[in-house]
Amino acid sequence: MTKGSKSKTIKVDYLARVEGEGALYIRYDDSGVREVQLKIFEPPRFFEAFLRGRDYLEAPDITARICGICPVAYQMSALHAMEDALGLAPNPALHALRRLVYCGEWIESHTLHVFLLHAPDFLGYPSAVAMAADHRQIVQMGLQIKRAGNALVRLLGGREVHPINVRVGGFYRIPRVAELHALRDELLRARDLAMDAVNWAASLPFPHFERPAGAPYEFVALTHPHEYPMNTGRIASSLGLDIAVQDYEQHFRETHVGYTNALHSEHIGYGPYMVGPMARYNLNYDRLSPLVREVASDAGFAPFCANPFQSIVVRSLEVLYAFDEALRIIDQYQQPETPYLEAEPRAGCGCAATEAPRGLLYHRYGLDQNGKITDANIVPPTSQNQKTIEADLRLMLPGFLHLPEERLRRQCEQAVRNYDPCISCSTHFLQLHLQRESDA
Amino acid sequence: MPDSRLLIASLGHRFRSDDGVGPHILQLLWRRIGARADWYENTGDITGLLEVWQNRTVVLIDALHAPGRATGSVCRLDGLQNQPSLAAVSTHGIDLPQALELGALLNALPRSLAIYGICGENFSPGLSLSAAVQTAAQQIVAEIAARVISGCQADV
């Protein structure tokens, strides 16, 4: 600010961020909950229109802009889908580097959610700032862990948010062995912190909630015979689904619901389903590294998690896994001969699903003979989880309705935040409208 | 040790019309004074600010949504003295006032923080800036560049 200039006090309503608002509408009477609507006003799907006519090489960088927290996920799904359309199969070394950058994003994203967004709910604070006043070390631990994730993404991606170094066929530039080894000490330190974080998360007080026997979750995630899933695999579910990614649209359907801008997804013939850390963990526990399974066991955390409030522990375990996996990849790294595989544009259609921090992220693209995008379909995790979030609230609320309204609102927010949805997670992101039938 | 190099940072989404004025100004400024400053485009994870701005002289540029104020009008705020009433910056994370509060709690504040806010009118998906926002952007670029080139970083 210019020294000596006349200062004015200006009250600004808010700096411009208009994509993230949620509201929750609950209608109930003495006999129970009649209606639950989670309203999301975040329309990421305009990107599908943006993409038409753009070159196939641009898709990873354009779709990355859908999310400032998980851009790598959008890049990965986009480039795998393009490679599917073009018949490209990156070699194991490039595959490992992709997992490495994904590890960085899982660390960044999960840590932000665990320490700054979700933890205040469990510890009884309205925000991370209020929590930090009493739990400074916890917040600092989270930021330290996150910093290591940032370093990974920065090295592999060129910068820590919206990386610019990944491309169809591989990377624009691949790191030298020495560059990756230079990260080892920081990753090792952060891995130790991540172990502490698991124990801390597992010690939090969890509201008790489990689905009734007649309404279990259907967990949906990628599965892979040799890896905890990130970039590749088949789509499986806890109800026995096991399909190739190319068959996704035959089994899952998105529908528009009037009160929300996020499309609702359902498993055709089955209904709502859950994607994300709990789904991955429950379907792929045995693919976690021995260290992660040992830490989970020592913390008394079972190989199957059915209480969504405990998803904070699963996220912490996935952060630990990401460090373990990153170190494994770095220790085995041999620089590929070429940073990327060339491709000839051709007409076709390609699809892919990868595991974003919040869950399965599906992309499908059509290309013309010049490699221009003719159509695109992107199904983000939040729309896939939305019906399940509402179902959770419907099942939970009868046990909460005796609470004072403010406490009830907080409990509902916490239940929604179990899913780390892509809507505003700021302290007052939900306006709760409770309508008693007799008042209607 | 404070880092003496000026850090110029932006908030905002390049694909949300006027919301993209921050990164737009960053790009124009970089062409004018590239090596004379460090650059940071924040796209949603505000905790990133805590990592980059500690103990530094920082200029932060963002769009404002301020009903009642003219489109293109510019608010210059001392971010350390006048924390404006701000809404969430990210759909996932913390907002700017919370970043400042956290920074204070964790000893991770900038040495000085000049916020340039440009009032926008259109935040729908798109790539173009409103005419008045475009004009304001040029004005801010000229203002900041002149000060940096003349060595008056402290006055930015």
Coordinates of C-alpha atoms in Angstrom, one line a residue:
Chain A
M1 CA 0.0 0.0 0.0
T2 CA 1.3 3.5 -0.7
K3 CA 2.6 5.1 2.4
G4 CA 1.0 8.3 3.2
S5 CA -2.0 7.7 0.9
K6 CA -5.4 8.3 2.4
S7 CA -6.7 5.1 3.7
K8 CA -10.3 4.1 3.4
T9 CA -12.1 1.2 5.1
I10 CA -13.8 -0.8 2.5
K11 CA -16.1 -3.7 3.5
V12 CA -15.9 -6.3 0.7
D13 CA -18.6 -8.9 0.8
Y14 CA -16.3 -11.6 -0.4
L15 CA -13.5 -12.2 -2.9
A16 CA -14.9 -13.8 -6.0
R17 CA -15.4 -17.6 -5.6
V18 CA -18.8 -18.5 -6.7
E19 CA -18.7 -22.1 -7.5
G20 CA -18.9 -23.6 -4.1
E21 CA -22.2 -23.4 -2.2
G22 CA -24.2 -26.1 -0.8
A23 CA -27.5 -26.2 1.0
L24 CA -29.3 -28.9 2.8
Y25 CA -33.0 -29.2 2.9
I26 CA -34.6 -31.6 5.3
R27 CA -38.3 -32.1 5.7
Y28 CA -39.5 -34.2 8.6
D29 CA -42.3 -34.8 11.0
D30 CA -42.8 -36.7 14.2
S31 CA -42.7 -40.0 12.3
G32 CA -39.3 -39.4 10.8
V33 CA -37.5 -37.8 7.9
R34 CA -39.6 -37.2 4.8
E35 CA -37.1 -35.5 2.4
V36 CA -33.4 -34.8 2.3
Q37 CA -31.9 -32.7 -0.5
L38 CA -28.2 -31.9 -0.7
K39 CA -28.1 -29.0 -3.1
I40 CA -24.9 -28.4 -5.0
F41 CA -24.3 -25.4 -7.1
E42 CA -21.1 -26.4 -8.7
P43 CA -21.3 -27.2 -12.3
P44 CA -18.0 -28.7 -13.5
R45 CA -19.5 -30.2 -16.6
F46 CA -19.2 -27.0 -18.7
F47 CA -15.7 -28.2 -19.4
E48 CA -17.2 -30.9 -21.6
A49 CA -18.4 -28.1 -23.9
F50 CA -15.1 -26.3 -23.6
L51 CA -13.3 -29.4 -24.9
R52 CA -15.2 -29.8 -28.1
G53 CA -13.0 -28.8 -31.0
R54 CA -9.8 -28.7 -28.9
D55 CA -6.8 -30.8 -29.7
Y56 CA -6.5 -34.1 -27.8
L57 CA -3.2 -32.9 -26.3
E58 CA -5.0 -30.1 -24.5
A59 CA -7.5 -32.2 -22.6
P60 CA -5.2 -33.0 -19.6
D61 CA -4.4 -29.3 -19.1
I62 CA -7.9 -28.0 -19.6
T63 CA -9.6 -30.6 -17.4
A64 CA -7.1 -30.0 -14.7
R65 CA -8.8 -26.7 -14.2
I66 CA -11.9 -28.4 -13.0
C67 CA -10.4 -28.7 -9.6
G68 CA -7.7 -26.8 -7.8
I69 CA -7.2 -29.6 -5.3
C70 CA -7.1 -32.7 -7.5
P71 CA -5.9 -31.5 -10.9
V72 CA -3.6 -34.5 -11.3
A73 CA -6.7 -36.8 -11.1
Y74 CA -8.3 -35.0 -14.0
Q75 CA -5.1 -35.0 -16.0
M76 CA -4.6 -38.7 -15.4
S77 CA -8.1 -39.7 -16.4
A78 CA -7.9 -37.5 -19.5
L79 CA -4.5 -38.7 -20.7
H80 CA -5.4 -42.4 -20.1
A81 CA -8.6 -41.9 -22.0
M82 CA -6.7 -40.3 -24.9
E83 CA -4.2 -43.1 -24.9
D84 CA -7.1 -45.6 -25.0
A85 CA -8.4 -43.8 -28.1
L86 CA -5.0 -43.6 -29.8
G87 CA -3.9 -47.1 -28.9
L88 CA -0.9 -46.0 -26.8
A89 CA 0.4 -48.0 -23.9
P90 CA 3.0 -46.2 -21.8
N91 CA 5.8 -48.4 -20.5
P92 CA 6.3 -49.5 -16.9
A93 CA 8.7 -46.6 -16.1
L94 CA 6.2 -44.0 -17.2
H95 CA 3.5 -45.8 -15.4
A96 CA 5.5 -45.6 -12.2
L97 CA 6.1 -41.9 -12.6
R98 CA 2.4 -41.3 -13.0
R99 CA 1.8 -43.2 -9.8
L100 CA 4.4 -41.0 -8.2
V101 CA 2.7 -37.8 -9.2
Y102 CA -0.6 -39.3 -8.1
C103 CA 1.0 -40.1 -4.7
G104 CA 1.8 -36.4 -4.4
E105 CA -1.7 -35.4 -5.1
W106 CA -3.3 -37.9 -2.7
I107 CA -1.0 -36.5 0.0
E108 CA -1.8 -32.9 -0.8
S109 CA -5.6 -33.5 -1.0
H110 CA -6.1 -35.9 1.8
T111 CA -4.0 -33.9 4.2
L112 CA -5.8 -30.7 3.5
H113 CA -9.1 -32.5 4.2
V114 CA -8.0 -34.5 7.2
F115 CA -6.3 -31.7 9.1
L116 CA -8.0 -28.5 8.0
L117 CA -11.5 -29.5 7.0
H118 CA -12.6 -32.6 8.8
A119 CA -10.6 -32.7 12.1
P120 CA -12.3 -29.6 13.5
D121 CA -15.6 -31.5 13.4
F122 CA -14.3 -34.2 15.6
L123 CA -12.5 -31.9 18.0
G124 CA -15.5 -29.6 18.4
Y125 CA -14.2 -26.5 16.6
P126 CA -16.0 -24.4 14.0
S127 CA -12.9 -24.1 11.8
A128 CA -9.3 -25.1 11.3
V129 CA -8.3 -21.6 12.6
A130 CA -10.1 -22.1 15.8
M131 CA -8.7 -25.6 16.2
A132 CA -5.1 -24.3 15.5
A133 CA -5.3 -22.0 18.4
D134 CA -5.5 -25.0 20.7
H135 CA -3.9 -27.7 18.5
R136 CA -1.1 -25.8 16.8
Q137 CA 1.1 -28.9 16.6
I138 CA -1.6 -30.9 14.8
V139 CA -2.1 -28.2 12.2
Q140 CA 1.6 -27.8 11.7
M141 CA 2.0 -31.6 11.4
G142 CA -0.7 -31.5 8.6
L143 CA 1.0 -28.7 6.8
Q144 CA 4.4 -30.4 7.0
I145 CA 3.0 -33.6 5.6
K146 CA 1.2 -31.6 2.8
R147 CA 4.5 -29.8 2.0
A148 CA 6.1 -33.1 1.1
G149 CA 3.2 -33.9 -1.2
N150 CA 3.6 -30.5 -2.8
A151 CA 7.3 -31.2 -3.4
L152 CA 6.5 -34.4 -5.2
V153 CA 3.9 -32.8 -7.5
R154 CA 6.2 -29.8 -8.1
L155 CA 9.1 -32.0 -9.2
L156 CA 7.0 -34.3 -11.4
G157 CA 4.5 -31.8 -12.6
G158 CA 6.5 -28.6 -12.8
R159 CA 4.4 -26.9 -10.2
E160 CA 2.4 -28.0 -7.2
V161 CA -1.1 -27.1 -8.4
H162 CA -2.3 -27.6 -12.0
P163 CA 0.9 -29.4 -13.1
I164 CA 2.1 -28.5 -16.6
N165 CA 4.5 -31.4 -17.2
V166 CA 2.2 -34.4 -17.8
R167 CA 1.1 -35.1 -21.3
V168 CA -0.6 -37.8 -23.4
G169 CA 2.1 -40.5 -23.9
G170 CA 4.1 -39.6 -20.8
F171 CA 5.8 -36.4 -19.6
Y172 CA 7.2 -33.3 -21.2
R173 CA 10.3 -33.7 -19.1
I174 CA 11.2 -36.7 -16.9
P175 CA 13.1 -36.3 -13.7
R176 CA 16.7 -37.4 -13.3
V177 CA 17.4 -40.1 -10.7
A178 CA 19.3 -37.6 -8.6
E179 CA 16.3 -35.3 -8.5
L180 CA 14.1 -37.9 -7.1
H181 CA 16.6 -39.2 -4.6
A182 CA 16.9 -35.6 -3.4
L183 CA 13.4 -35.9 -2.1
R184 CA 13.9 -39.1 -0.1
D185 CA 14.8 -37.5 3.2
E186 CA 11.8 -35.2 3.2
L187 CA 9.6 -38.1 2.2
L188 CA 11.0 -40.3 5.0
R189 CA 10.4 -37.6 7.6
A190 CA 6.9 -37.0 6.3
R191 CA 6.2 -40.7 6.3
D192 CA 7.0 -40.8 10.0
L193 CA 4.6 -37.9 10.6
A194 CA 2.0 -39.7 8.5
M195 CA 2.3 -42.7 10.9
D196 CA 1.7 -40.4 13.8
A197 CA -1.2 -38.9 11.9
V198 CA -2.9 -42.4 11.5
N199 CA -2.6 -43.0 15.3
W200 CA -4.0 -39.5 16.0
A201 CA -6.9 -39.9 13.5
A202 CA -7.7 -43.3 14.9
S203 CA -8.0 -41.8 18.4
L204 CA -10.6 -39.3 17.5
P205 CA -14.1 -39.7 18.9
F206 CA -16.3 -41.1 16.1
P207 CA -20.1 -40.8 16.0
H208 CA -21.4 -44.3 15.7
F209 CA -23.1 -45.0 12.4
E210 CA -23.5 -48.1 10.4
R211 CA -25.9 -48.9 7.6
P212 CA -28.7 -51.3 8.6
A213 CA -28.2 -54.8 7.3
G214 CA -30.9 -54.3 4.6
A215 CA -29.3 -51.2 3.2
P216 CA -25.5 -51.8 3.0
Y217 CA -23.2 -49.5 1.0
E218 CA -22.2 -50.6 -2.4
F219 CA -18.5 -49.7 -2.5
V220 CA -17.2 -49.1 -6.0
A221 CA -13.5 -48.6 -6.9
L222 CA -10.8 -49.7 -9.3
T223 CA -9.1 -53.0 -8.4
H224 CA -5.8 -54.2 -9.7
P225 CA -4.1 -57.5 -9.2
H226 CA -0.8 -56.1 -8.1
E227 CA -1.3 -52.5 -7.0
Y228 CA -3.4 -50.4 -4.7
P229 CA -5.4 -48.7 -7.4
M230 CA -4.6 -45.3 -8.8
N231 CA -4.2 -45.1 -12.5
T232 CA -5.4 -48.4 -13.9
G233 CA -7.5 -51.4 -13.1
R234 CA -11.0 -52.9 -13.5
I235 CA -14.1 -51.4 -11.8
A236 CA -15.3 -53.6 -9.0
S237 CA -17.9 -53.3 -6.3
S238 CA -18.7 -54.9 -3.0
L239 CA -21.8 -56.4 -4.6
G240 CA -19.8 -58.4 -7.1
L241 CA -19.5 -56.0 -10.0
D242 CA -16.3 -56.6 -12.0
I243 CA -16.1 -54.8 -15.3
A244 CA -13.6 -53.2 -17.7
V245 CA -13.6 -49.5 -17.5
Q246 CA -14.8 -49.4 -21.1
D247 CA -18.2 -50.8 -19.8
Y248 CA -18.7 -48.1 -17.2
E249 CA -21.5 -46.4 -19.0
Q250 CA -23.4 -49.6 -19.4
H251 CA -23.5 -50.1 -15.7
F252 CA -23.7 -46.6 -14.3
R253 CA -26.1 -43.8 -15.2
E254 CA -26.2 -40.1 -14.4
T255 CA -29.5 -38.3 -14.1
H256 CA -30.3 -34.7 -13.6
V257 CA -32.2 -33.8 -10.4
G258 CA -34.0 -30.5 -10.3
Y259 CA -32.7 -29.1 -7.1
T260 CA -29.0 -29.6 -7.7
N261 CA -26.4 -28.8 -10.4
A262 CA -24.4 -31.9 -9.7
L263 CA -25.8 -34.9 -11.6
H264 CA -26.8 -37.9 -9.5
S265 CA -25.1 -41.2 -10.4
E266 CA -26.5 -44.6 -9.8
H267 CA -25.5 -48.2 -10.4
I268 CA -28.1 -49.3 -12.9
G269 CA -30.4 -51.8 -11.2
Y270 CA -28.8 -51.3 -7.8
G271 CA -29.0 -47.6 -6.9
P272 CA -26.7 -45.4 -4.9
Y273 CA -23.1 -46.4 -4.4
M274 CA -20.0 -45.0 -2.7
V275 CA -16.6 -44.2 -4.3
G276 CA -13.6 -42.8 -2.5
P277 CA -11.1 -43.8 0.2
M278 CA -13.5 -46.2 2.1
A279 CA -14.4 -48.0 -1.2
R280 CA -10.8 -48.3 -2.2
Y281 CA -9.7 -49.5 1.2
N282 CA -12.5 -52.0 1.6
L283 CA -12.0 -53.5 -1.9
N284 CA -8.2 -53.3 -1.9
Y285 CA -6.9 -53.7 1.7
D286 CA -4.6 -56.6 0.8
R287 CA -2.9 -54.4 -1.9
L288 CA -1.7 -51.9 0.7
S289 CA 1.9 -52.1 1.7
P290 CA 2.9 -54.2 4.7
L291 CA 3.8 -51.0 6.7
V292 CA 0.3 -49.5 6.2
R293 CA -1.4 -52.7 7.2
E294 CA 0.8 -53.0 10.2
V295 CA 0.1 -49.4 11.3
A296 CA -3.6 -49.9 10.7
S297 CA -3.6 -53.0 12.8
D298 CA -1.5 -51.4 15.6
A299 CA -4.0 -48.6 15.7
G300 CA -6.8 -51.1 16.1
F301 CA -8.3 -50.2 12.7
A302 CA -10.0 -53.2 10.9
P303 CA -9.4 -54.1 7.3
F304 CA -13.0 -53.2 6.5
C305 CA -14.5 -49.8 7.4
A306 CA -18.3 -49.4 7.4
N307 CA -18.6 -46.2 9.4
P308 CA -18.2 -43.1 7.1
F309 CA -17.1 -41.0 10.1
Q310 CA -14.0 -43.1 10.2
S311 CA -13.1 -42.2 6.6
I312 CA -10.7 -39.7 8.2
V313 CA -8.6 -42.7 9.4
V314 CA -8.8 -44.3 5.9
R315 CA -7.5 -41.1 4.4
S316 CA -4.7 -41.0 6.8
L317 CA -3.8 -44.5 5.9
E318 CA -3.9 -43.6 2.2
V319 CA -1.5 -40.7 2.9
L320 CA 0.9 -43.1 4.6
Y321 CA 0.5 -45.5 1.7
A322 CA 1.3 -42.7 -0.7
F323 CA 4.6 -42.0 1.0
D324 CA 5.5 -45.6 1.2
E325 CA 4.7 -46.1 -2.5
A326 CA 6.5 -42.9 -3.5
L327 CA 9.6 -44.1 -1.7
R328 CA 9.3 -47.5 -3.3
I329 CA 9.0 -46.0 -6.8
I330 CA 11.9 -43.6 -6.2
D331 CA 14.2 -46.4 -4.9
Q332 CA 13.4 -48.5 -8.0
Y333 CA 13.5 -45.6 -10.5
Q334 CA 15.4 -45.9 -13.7
Q335 CA 15.0 -43.0 -16.1
P336 CA 13.0 -43.9 -19.1
E337 CA 14.8 -43.5 -22.5
T338 CA 12.1 -41.1 -23.8
P339 CA 9.9 -38.8 -21.8
Y340 CA 6.8 -39.7 -23.9
L341 CA 5.5 -41.9 -26.6
E342 CA 4.5 -40.2 -29.8
A343 CA 1.0 -40.8 -31.2
E344 CA -0.6 -40.3 -34.5
P345 CA -4.0 -38.6 -34.3
R346 CA -6.8 -40.8 -35.5
A347 CA -10.6 -40.9 -35.2
G348 CA -11.8 -43.0 -32.3
C349 CA -13.2 -43.1 -28.8
G350 CA -11.4 -43.6 -25.6
C351 CA -12.2 -43.8 -21.9
A352 CA -10.5 -44.2 -18.6
A353 CA -11.1 -44.2 -14.9
T354 CA -8.5 -43.3 -12.3
E355 CA -8.8 -43.0 -8.5
A356 CA -9.0 -39.3 -7.6
P357 CA -8.6 -38.7 -3.9
R358 CA -12.4 -38.5 -3.6
G359 CA -13.0 -41.6 -5.7
L360 CA -13.5 -42.9 -9.2
L361 CA -13.1 -40.3 -11.9
Y362 CA -14.3 -41.4 -15.3
H363 CA -13.5 -39.7 -18.6
R364 CA -14.6 -40.5 -22.2
Y365 CA -13.7 -38.7 -25.3
G366 CA -14.5 -38.9 -29.0
L367 CA -11.8 -37.8 -31.5
D368 CA -11.9 -37.0 -35.2
Q369 CA -9.2 -38.0 -37.7
N370 CA -7.2 -34.8 -36.8
G371 CA -7.2 -35.5 -33.1
K372 CA -9.8 -32.9 -32.3
I373 CA -12.3 -33.7 -29.5
T374 CA -15.8 -34.2 -30.8
D375 CA -17.4 -35.0 -27.5
A376 CA -16.5 -35.5 -23.9
N377 CA -18.1 -37.1 -20.8
I378 CA -16.6 -36.5 -17.3
V379 CA -18.1 -38.1 -14.2
P380 CA -16.6 -36.7 -11.1
P381 CA -16.6 -38.5 -7.7
T382 CA -18.9 -36.0 -6.1
S383 CA -21.8 -36.7 -8.4
Q384 CA -21.3 -40.4 -7.9
N385 CA -21.5 -40.0 -4.1
Q386 CA -24.3 -37.5 -3.9
K387 CA -27.1 -40.1 -3.6
T388 CA -25.2 -42.0 -1.0
I389 CA -24.6 -38.8 1.0
E390 CA -28.3 -38.1 1.0
A391 CA -29.1 -41.7 1.9
D392 CA -26.6 -41.4 4.8
L393 CA -28.4 -38.3 6.1
R394 CA -31.8 -39.9 5.8
L395 CA -30.6 -42.9 7.8
M396 CA -28.7 -40.9 10.4
L397 CA -31.1 -38.1 11.0
P398 CA -33.7 -40.0 13.1
G399 CA -30.9 -40.4 15.7
F400 CA -29.9 -36.7 15.5
L401 CA -33.3 -34.9 15.5
H402 CA -33.4 -34.5 19.2
L403 CA -30.3 -32.2 19.0
P404 CA -30.6 -28.5 19.1
E405 CA -30.7 -27.0 15.6
E406 CA -27.2 -25.7 15.7
R407 CA -25.8 -29.0 16.9
L408 CA -27.9 -30.8 14.3
R409 CA -26.6 -28.6 11.5
R410 CA -23.0 -29.3 12.6
Q411 CA -23.7 -33.0 12.7
C412 CA -25.1 -32.9 9.2
E413 CA -22.1 -30.9 7.9
Q414 CA -19.8 -33.5 9.4
A415 CA -21.7 -36.3 7.8
V416 CA -21.4 -34.5 4.4
R417 CA -17.7 -33.8 4.9
N418 CA -17.1 -37.5 5.4
Y419 CA -17.1 -37.6 1.7
D420 CA -14.9 -34.5 1.1
P421 CA -17.2 -33.4 -1.6
C422 CA -16.3 -30.8 -4.1
I423 CA -18.5 -28.1 -2.7
S424 CA -17.6 -25.2 -0.4
C425 CA -16.2 -26.7 2.8
S426 CA -15.9 -23.4 4.6
T427 CA -17.3 -23.2 8.1
H428 CA -20.8 -22.2 7.1
F429 CA -21.1 -23.9 3.9
L430 CA -24.4 -25.4 4.7
Q431 CA -27.6 -23.6 5.3
L432 CA -29.9 -25.9 7.0
H433 CA -33.6 -25.5 6.3
L434 CA -35.6 -27.7 8.7
Q435 CA -39.2 -27.9 7.9
R436 CA -41.6 -29.6 10.3
E437 CA -44.6 -31.0 8.3
S438 CA -47.0 -29.3 10.7
D439 CA -45.5 -25.9 9.9
A440 CA -45.6 -26.4 6.1
Chain B
M1 CA 15.8 -14.5 7.1
P2 CA 13.2 -12.5 5.1
D3 CA 13.4 -13.0 1.3
S4 CA 13.9 -9.6 -0.2
R5 CA 12.5 -10.5 -3.6
L6 CA 9.0 -9.3 -4.2
L7 CA 6.4 -12.1 -4.6
I8 CA 3.4 -11.3 -6.9
A9 CA 0.6 -13.8 -6.4
S10 CA -2.9 -14.2 -7.9
L11 CA -6.0 -16.0 -6.8
G12 CA -8.7 -16.9 -9.2
H13 CA -10.0 -19.3 -11.9
R14 CA -8.9 -18.7 -15.4
F15 CA -12.0 -20.3 -16.8
R16 CA -14.5 -18.3 -14.8
S17 CA -14.6 -15.0 -16.8
D18 CA -13.9 -12.0 -14.5
D19 CA -12.6 -14.4 -11.8
G20 CA -9.6 -14.9 -14.1
V21 CA -8.4 -11.3 -13.8
G22 CA -5.8 -12.3 -11.1
P23 CA -4.0 -14.8 -13.3
H24 CA -4.5 -12.5 -16.3
I25 CA -2.7 -9.6 -14.6
L26 CA 0.0 -12.0 -13.4
Q27 CA 0.7 -13.0 -17.0
L28 CA 0.8 -9.4 -18.2
L29 CA 3.1 -8.4 -15.4
W30 CA 5.4 -11.3 -16.0
R31 CA 5.9 -10.1 -19.5
R32 CA 6.8 -6.6 -18.2
I33 CA 9.0 -7.4 -15.2
G34 CA 9.6 -11.2 -15.3
A35 CA 12.9 -11.5 -13.5
R36 CA 12.4 -8.7 -11.1
A37 CA 9.9 -10.7 -9.0
D38 CA 8.8 -14.2 -8.0
W39 CA 5.4 -15.4 -9.3
Y40 CA 2.7 -17.6 -7.7
E41 CA -0.6 -18.4 -9.2
N42 CA -2.9 -20.0 -6.6
T43 CA -5.8 -21.9 -8.1
G44 CA -7.7 -22.9 -5.0
D45 CA -5.6 -24.5 -2.3
I46 CA -5.1 -21.4 -0.2
T47 CA -2.8 -23.2 2.3
G48 CA -0.2 -22.9 -0.5
L49 CA 0.0 -19.2 0.4
L50 CA 1.3 -20.1 3.8
E51 CA 4.2 -21.9 2.2
V52 CA 5.2 -19.2 -0.2
W53 CA 4.5 -15.9 1.5
Q54 CA 6.2 -16.2 4.9
N55 CA 8.2 -13.2 5.8
R56 CA 8.0 -11.7 2.3
T57 CA 6.8 -8.6 0.6
V58 CA 3.7 -9.8 -1.3
V59 CA 1.3 -8.4 -3.8
L60 CA -1.9 -10.4 -4.1
I61 CA -4.3 -9.9 -7.0
D62 CA -7.8 -11.2 -7.1
A63 CA -11.3 -10.5 -8.4
L64 CA -13.9 -9.2 -6.1
H65 CA -17.5 -9.9 -6.0
A66 CA -18.9 -6.8 -4.4
P67 CA -22.5 -6.0 -5.3
G68 CA -23.1 -2.3 -5.3
R69 CA -19.6 -1.4 -6.4
A70 CA -18.9 -0.5 -10.1
T71 CA -17.5 -3.2 -12.3
G72 CA -13.8 -2.6 -12.8
S73 CA -13.3 -0.5 -9.7
V74 CA -10.2 -1.4 -7.8
C75 CA -9.8 -1.8 -4.1
R76 CA -6.3 -1.6 -2.7
L77 CA -6.1 -3.1 0.7
D78 CA -3.3 -3.7 3.2
G79 CA -4.0 -7.4 3.9
L80 CA -2.3 -7.4 7.3
Q81 CA -4.2 -4.4 8.6
N82 CA -7.6 -4.6 6.9
Q83 CA -8.8 -8.1 6.5
P84 CA -11.8 -7.7 4.5
S85 CA -14.9 -9.8 4.9
L86 CA -14.2 -12.5 2.5
A87 CA -16.0 -15.7 1.5
A88 CA -14.6 -19.0 0.8
V89 CA -12.0 -19.0 -1.9
S90 CA -12.0 -22.6 -2.6
T91 CA -14.6 -25.3 -2.8
H92 CA -12.3 -27.5 -0.7
G93 CA -10.1 -25.4 1.4
I94 CA -9.7 -22.4 3.6
D95 CA -10.3 -18.8 2.6
L96 CA -7.9 -15.9 2.6
P97 CA -8.9 -14.5 6.0
Q98 CA -8.4 -18.0 7.5
A99 CA -5.0 -18.2 5.8
L100 CA -4.1 -14.9 7.4
E101 CA -5.3 -16.1 10.8
L102 CA -3.5 -19.4 10.4
G103 CA -0.4 -17.6 9.3
A104 CA -0.5 -15.5 12.5
L105 CA -0.9 -18.6 14.6
L106 CA 1.8 -20.5 12.9
N107 CA 4.2 -17.6 12.4
A108 CA 3.8 -17.8 8.7
L109 CA 2.6 -14.4 7.7
P110 CA 4.1 -12.2 4.9
R111 CA 6.1 -9.1 6.0
S112 CA 3.7 -7.0 4.0
L113 CA 0.6 -7.9 1.9
A114 CA -0.9 -5.5 -0.6
I115 CA -4.1 -6.8 -2.0
Y116 CA -5.4 -5.5 -5.3
G117 CA -9.1 -6.4 -5.8
I118 CA -10.9 -5.8 -9.0
C119 CA -14.6 -5.8 -8.9
G120 CA -16.1 -8.2 -11.4
E121 CA -19.6 -8.7 -12.7
N122 CA -19.5 -12.0 -14.6
F123 CA -18.2 -15.2 -12.9
S124 CA -19.9 -17.7 -15.2
P125 CA -17.8 -20.2 -17.1
G126 CA -15.8 -18.5 -19.8
L127 CA -12.5 -17.0 -20.9
S128 CA -13.3 -13.3 -21.4
L129 CA -13.0 -10.5 -19.0
S130 CA -15.6 -7.7 -18.8
A131 CA -14.5 -4.6 -20.6
A132 CA -14.2 -2.6 -17.4
V133 CA -12.3 -5.4 -15.7
Q134 CA -9.9 -5.5 -18.7
T135 CA -9.3 -1.8 -18.4
A136 CA -8.7 -2.0 -14.6
A137 CA -6.3 -4.9 -15.3
Q138 CA -4.2 -2.7 -17.6
Q139 CA -4.2 0.1 -15.0
I140 CA -3.0 -2.2 -12.3
V141 CA -0.3 -3.8 -14.5
A142 CA 1.0 -0.3 -15.3
E143 CA 0.9 0.8 -11.7
I144 CA 2.7 -2.2 -10.2
A145 CA 5.2 -2.5 -13.1
A146 CA 6.2 1.2 -12.7
R147 CA 6.8 0.8 -9.0
V148 CA 8.8 -2.3 -9.4
I149 CA 10.9 -0.9 -12.2
S150 CA 11.6 2.3 -10.2
G151 CA 12.6 0.1 -7.2
C152 CA 9.8 1.2 -4.9
Q153 CA 8.8 -2.4 -3.9
A154 CA 7.9 -1.3 -0.5
D155 CA 5.3 1.0 -2.0
V156 CA 3.7 -1.6 -4.1

